[in-house]
Tab-separated table of C-alpha atoms and ligand atoms in Angstrom:
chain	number	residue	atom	x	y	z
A	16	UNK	CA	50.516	-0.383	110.720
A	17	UNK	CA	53.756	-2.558	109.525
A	18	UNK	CA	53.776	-5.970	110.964
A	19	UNK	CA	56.802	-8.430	110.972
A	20	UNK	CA	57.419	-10.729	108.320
A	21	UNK	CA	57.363	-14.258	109.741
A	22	UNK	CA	56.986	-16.151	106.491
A	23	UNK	CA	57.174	-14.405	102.997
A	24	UNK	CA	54.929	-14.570	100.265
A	25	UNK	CA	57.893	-16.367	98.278
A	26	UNK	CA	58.558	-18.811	101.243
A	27	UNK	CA	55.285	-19.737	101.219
A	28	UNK	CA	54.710	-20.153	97.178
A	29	UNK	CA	57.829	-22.547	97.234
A	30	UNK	CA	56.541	-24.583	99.982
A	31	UNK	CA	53.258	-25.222	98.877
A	32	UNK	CA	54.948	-26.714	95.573
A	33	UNK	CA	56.615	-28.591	97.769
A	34	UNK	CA	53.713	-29.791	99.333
A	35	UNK	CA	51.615	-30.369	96.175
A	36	UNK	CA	54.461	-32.449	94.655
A	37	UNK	CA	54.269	-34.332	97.643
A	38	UNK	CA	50.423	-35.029	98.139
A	39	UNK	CA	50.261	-35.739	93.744
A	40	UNK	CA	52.810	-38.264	94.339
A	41	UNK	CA	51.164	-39.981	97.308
A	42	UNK	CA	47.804	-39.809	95.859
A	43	UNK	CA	48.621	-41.295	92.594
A	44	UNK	CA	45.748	-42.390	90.138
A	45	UNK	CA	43.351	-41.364	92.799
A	46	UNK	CA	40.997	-38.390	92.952
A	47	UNK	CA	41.014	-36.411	96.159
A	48	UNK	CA	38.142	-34.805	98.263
A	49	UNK	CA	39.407	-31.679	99.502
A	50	UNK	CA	37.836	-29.878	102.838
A	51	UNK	CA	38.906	-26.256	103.041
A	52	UNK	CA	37.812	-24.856	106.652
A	53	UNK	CA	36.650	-21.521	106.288
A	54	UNK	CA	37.708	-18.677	106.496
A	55	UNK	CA	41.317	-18.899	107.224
A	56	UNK	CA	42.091	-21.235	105.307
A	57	UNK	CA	41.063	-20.106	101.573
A	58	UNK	CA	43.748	-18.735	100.814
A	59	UNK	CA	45.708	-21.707	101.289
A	60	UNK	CA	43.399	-23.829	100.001
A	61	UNK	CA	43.304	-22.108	96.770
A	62	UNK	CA	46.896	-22.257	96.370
A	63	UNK	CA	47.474	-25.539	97.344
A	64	UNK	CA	44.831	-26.981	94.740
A	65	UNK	CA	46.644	-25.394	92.186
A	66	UNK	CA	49.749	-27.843	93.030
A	67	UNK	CA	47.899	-31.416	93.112
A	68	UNK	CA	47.980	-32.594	89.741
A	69	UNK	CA	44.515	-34.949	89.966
A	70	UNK	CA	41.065	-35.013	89.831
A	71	UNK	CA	40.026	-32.727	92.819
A	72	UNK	CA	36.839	-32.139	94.216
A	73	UNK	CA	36.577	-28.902	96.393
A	74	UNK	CA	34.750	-28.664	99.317
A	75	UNK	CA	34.266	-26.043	102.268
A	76	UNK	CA	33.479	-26.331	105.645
A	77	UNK	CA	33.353	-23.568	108.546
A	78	UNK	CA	33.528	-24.027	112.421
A	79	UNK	CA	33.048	-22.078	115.234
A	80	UNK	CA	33.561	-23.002	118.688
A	81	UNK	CA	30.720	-23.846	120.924
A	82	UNK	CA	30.308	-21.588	123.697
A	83	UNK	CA	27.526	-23.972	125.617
A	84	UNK	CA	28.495	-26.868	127.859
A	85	UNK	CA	26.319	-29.284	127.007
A	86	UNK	CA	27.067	-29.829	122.803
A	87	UNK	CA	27.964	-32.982	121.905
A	88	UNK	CA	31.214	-31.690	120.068
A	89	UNK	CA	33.345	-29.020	121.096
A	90	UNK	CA	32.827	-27.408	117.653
A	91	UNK	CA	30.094	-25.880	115.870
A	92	UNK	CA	29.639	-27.088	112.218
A	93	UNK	CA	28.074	-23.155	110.558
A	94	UNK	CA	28.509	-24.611	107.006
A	95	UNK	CA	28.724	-28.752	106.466
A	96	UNK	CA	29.786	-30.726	103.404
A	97	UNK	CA	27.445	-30.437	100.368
A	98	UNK	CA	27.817	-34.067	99.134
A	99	UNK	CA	28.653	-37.823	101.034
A	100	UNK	CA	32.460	-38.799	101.526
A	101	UNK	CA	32.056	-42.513	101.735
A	102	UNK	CA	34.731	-44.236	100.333
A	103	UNK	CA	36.232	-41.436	99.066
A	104	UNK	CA	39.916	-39.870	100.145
A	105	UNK	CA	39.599	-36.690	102.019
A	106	UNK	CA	41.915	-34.436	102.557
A	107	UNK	CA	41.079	-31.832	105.452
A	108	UNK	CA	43.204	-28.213	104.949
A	109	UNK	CA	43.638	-25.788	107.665
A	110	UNK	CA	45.028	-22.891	108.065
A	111	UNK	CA	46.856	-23.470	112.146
A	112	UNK	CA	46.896	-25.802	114.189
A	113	UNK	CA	47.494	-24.329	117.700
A	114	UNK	CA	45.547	-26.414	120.851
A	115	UNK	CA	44.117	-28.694	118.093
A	116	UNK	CA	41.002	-28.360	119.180
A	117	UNK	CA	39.526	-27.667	116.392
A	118	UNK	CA	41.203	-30.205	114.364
A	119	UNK	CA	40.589	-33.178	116.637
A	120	UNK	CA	36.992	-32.762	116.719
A	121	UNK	CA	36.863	-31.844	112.680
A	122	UNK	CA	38.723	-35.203	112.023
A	123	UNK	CA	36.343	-36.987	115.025
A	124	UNK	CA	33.047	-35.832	112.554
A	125	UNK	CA	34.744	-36.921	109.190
A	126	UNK	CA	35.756	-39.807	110.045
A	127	UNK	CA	32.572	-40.637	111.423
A	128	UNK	CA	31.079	-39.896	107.446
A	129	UNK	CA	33.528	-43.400	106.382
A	130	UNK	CA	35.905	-42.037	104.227
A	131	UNK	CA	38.326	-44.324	102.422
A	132	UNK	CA	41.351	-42.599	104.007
A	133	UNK	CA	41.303	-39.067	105.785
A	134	UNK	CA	44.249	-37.055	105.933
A	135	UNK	CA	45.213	-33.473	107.359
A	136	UNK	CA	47.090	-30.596	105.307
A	137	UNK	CA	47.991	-27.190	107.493
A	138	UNK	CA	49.763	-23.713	106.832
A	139	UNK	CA	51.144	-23.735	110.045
A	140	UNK	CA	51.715	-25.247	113.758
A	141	UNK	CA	52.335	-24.352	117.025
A	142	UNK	CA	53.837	-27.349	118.832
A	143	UNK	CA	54.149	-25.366	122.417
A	144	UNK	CA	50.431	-24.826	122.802
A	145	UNK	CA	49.617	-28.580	121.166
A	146	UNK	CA	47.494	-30.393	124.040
A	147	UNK	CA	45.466	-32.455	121.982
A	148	UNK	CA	47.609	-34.519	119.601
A	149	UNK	CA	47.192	-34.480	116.333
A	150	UNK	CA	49.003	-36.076	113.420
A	151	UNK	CA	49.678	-33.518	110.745
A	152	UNK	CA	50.231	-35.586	107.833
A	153	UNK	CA	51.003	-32.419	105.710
A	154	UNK	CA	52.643	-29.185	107.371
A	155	UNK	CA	53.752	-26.411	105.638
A	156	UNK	CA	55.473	-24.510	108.639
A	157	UNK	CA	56.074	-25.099	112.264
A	158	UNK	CA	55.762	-21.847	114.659
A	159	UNK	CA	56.936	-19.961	117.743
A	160	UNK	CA	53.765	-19.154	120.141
A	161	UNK	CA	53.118	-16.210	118.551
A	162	UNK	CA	50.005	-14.561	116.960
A	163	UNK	CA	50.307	-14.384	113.260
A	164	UNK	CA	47.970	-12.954	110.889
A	165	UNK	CA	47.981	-12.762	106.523
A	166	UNK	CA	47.992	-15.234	104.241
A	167	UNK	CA	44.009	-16.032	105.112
A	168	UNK	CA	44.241	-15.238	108.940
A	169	UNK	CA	43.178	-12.775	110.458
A	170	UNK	CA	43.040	-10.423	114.002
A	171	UNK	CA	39.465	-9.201	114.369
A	172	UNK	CA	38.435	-10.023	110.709
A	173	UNK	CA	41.069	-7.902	109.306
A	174	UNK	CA	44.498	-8.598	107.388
A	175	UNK	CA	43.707	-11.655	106.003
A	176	UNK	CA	44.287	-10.362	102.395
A	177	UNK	CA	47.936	-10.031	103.085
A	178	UNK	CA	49.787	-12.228	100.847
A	179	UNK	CA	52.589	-13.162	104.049
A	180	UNK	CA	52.364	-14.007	107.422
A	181	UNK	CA	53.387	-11.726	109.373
A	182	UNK	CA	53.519	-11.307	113.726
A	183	UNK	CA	50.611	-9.386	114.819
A	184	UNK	CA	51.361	-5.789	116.292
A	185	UNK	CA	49.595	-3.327	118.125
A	186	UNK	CA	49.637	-0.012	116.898
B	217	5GP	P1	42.854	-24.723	117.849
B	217	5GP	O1	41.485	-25.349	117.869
B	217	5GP	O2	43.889	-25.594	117.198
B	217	5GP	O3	43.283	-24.237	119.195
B	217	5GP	O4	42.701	-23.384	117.081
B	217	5GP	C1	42.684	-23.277	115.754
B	217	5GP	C2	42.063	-21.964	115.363
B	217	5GP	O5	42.452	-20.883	116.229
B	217	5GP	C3	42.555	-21.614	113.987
B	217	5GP	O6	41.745	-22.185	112.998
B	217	5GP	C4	42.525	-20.086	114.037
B	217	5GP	O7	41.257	-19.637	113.665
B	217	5GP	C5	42.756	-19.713	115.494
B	217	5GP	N1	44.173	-19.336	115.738
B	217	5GP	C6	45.057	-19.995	116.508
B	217	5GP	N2	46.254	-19.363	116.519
B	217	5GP	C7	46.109	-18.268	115.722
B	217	5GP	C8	47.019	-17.225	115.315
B	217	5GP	O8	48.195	-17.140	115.675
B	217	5GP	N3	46.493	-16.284	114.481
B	217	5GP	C9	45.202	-16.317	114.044
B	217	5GP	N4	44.816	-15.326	113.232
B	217	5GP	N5	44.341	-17.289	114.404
B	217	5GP	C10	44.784	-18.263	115.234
């Protein structure tokens, strides 16, 4: 199966260097708490760490929307931060940010833990199916509507170890 080349592996390398220029800069003389949301994210996550020249401490979380009606969030929480983020800088990473869903509510629950400051990386965004706003305070790459898979995301838990993103195709 040969799927379209959105973004290439190359595109992608440069951009994070961009990015972790950017985010070293910014964060000067401070260490960093950074939340990788599993699983689509760890590949960009692991990357991206490699580019932010400070002290870093990794952490993971994973999500899952809730299929009930009657949760208090709209997201599941399947694996939660090992250790308190009081007063420290966190810095969520995702891999897309599409309704922002997800996102919202993820930044809703941190928040709520009194961070010193808590900011948002992603791969990728899809501004046409944006309904709940979010501020993106690092973006690698904006989006057509389209579904993409590689580079940590996958279509039914496959082709995440692709080292582009590429357009989903049947067949
Ligand atoms: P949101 O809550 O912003 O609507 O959705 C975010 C989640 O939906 C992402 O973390 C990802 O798991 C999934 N998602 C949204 N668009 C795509 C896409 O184009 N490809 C893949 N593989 N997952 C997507």
């Amino acid at each position: 199966m040969a799927h379209d080349v959105l973004i290439s592996k190359e595109d992608i390398q440069k951009r994070i260097q961009e990015l972790g220029e950017q985010i070293t800069k910014e964060y000067d003389g401070e260490e960093l708490v950074v939340v990788g949301v599993l699983n689509g994210a760890f590949m960009f996550v692991a990357d991206l760490v490699r580019e932010i020249k400070l002290p870093v401490h990794l952490e993971f979380m994973a999500v899952s929307s809730y299929e009930g009606t009657k949760s208090t969030g709209e997201i599941k929480v399947n694996l939660d931060l090992k250790e308190s983020i009081a007063g420290k800088n966190v810095l969520i990473v995702e891999d897309i940010v599409d309704t922002g869903l997800t996102v919202k509510t993820l930044r809703g629950i941190l928040q709520q833990k009194g961070p010193k400051s808590l900011r948002l990386a992603s791969l990728l965004y899809k501004p046409s199916r944006n309904v709940h706003k979010v501020a993106i305070d690092y973006l690698a790459f904006e989006i057509e509507d389209k579904f993409v898979i590689g580079y940590g995301l996958d279509f039914d838990g496959k082709f995440r170890e692709l080292p582009y993103i590429g357009v989903y195709s049947h067949g």
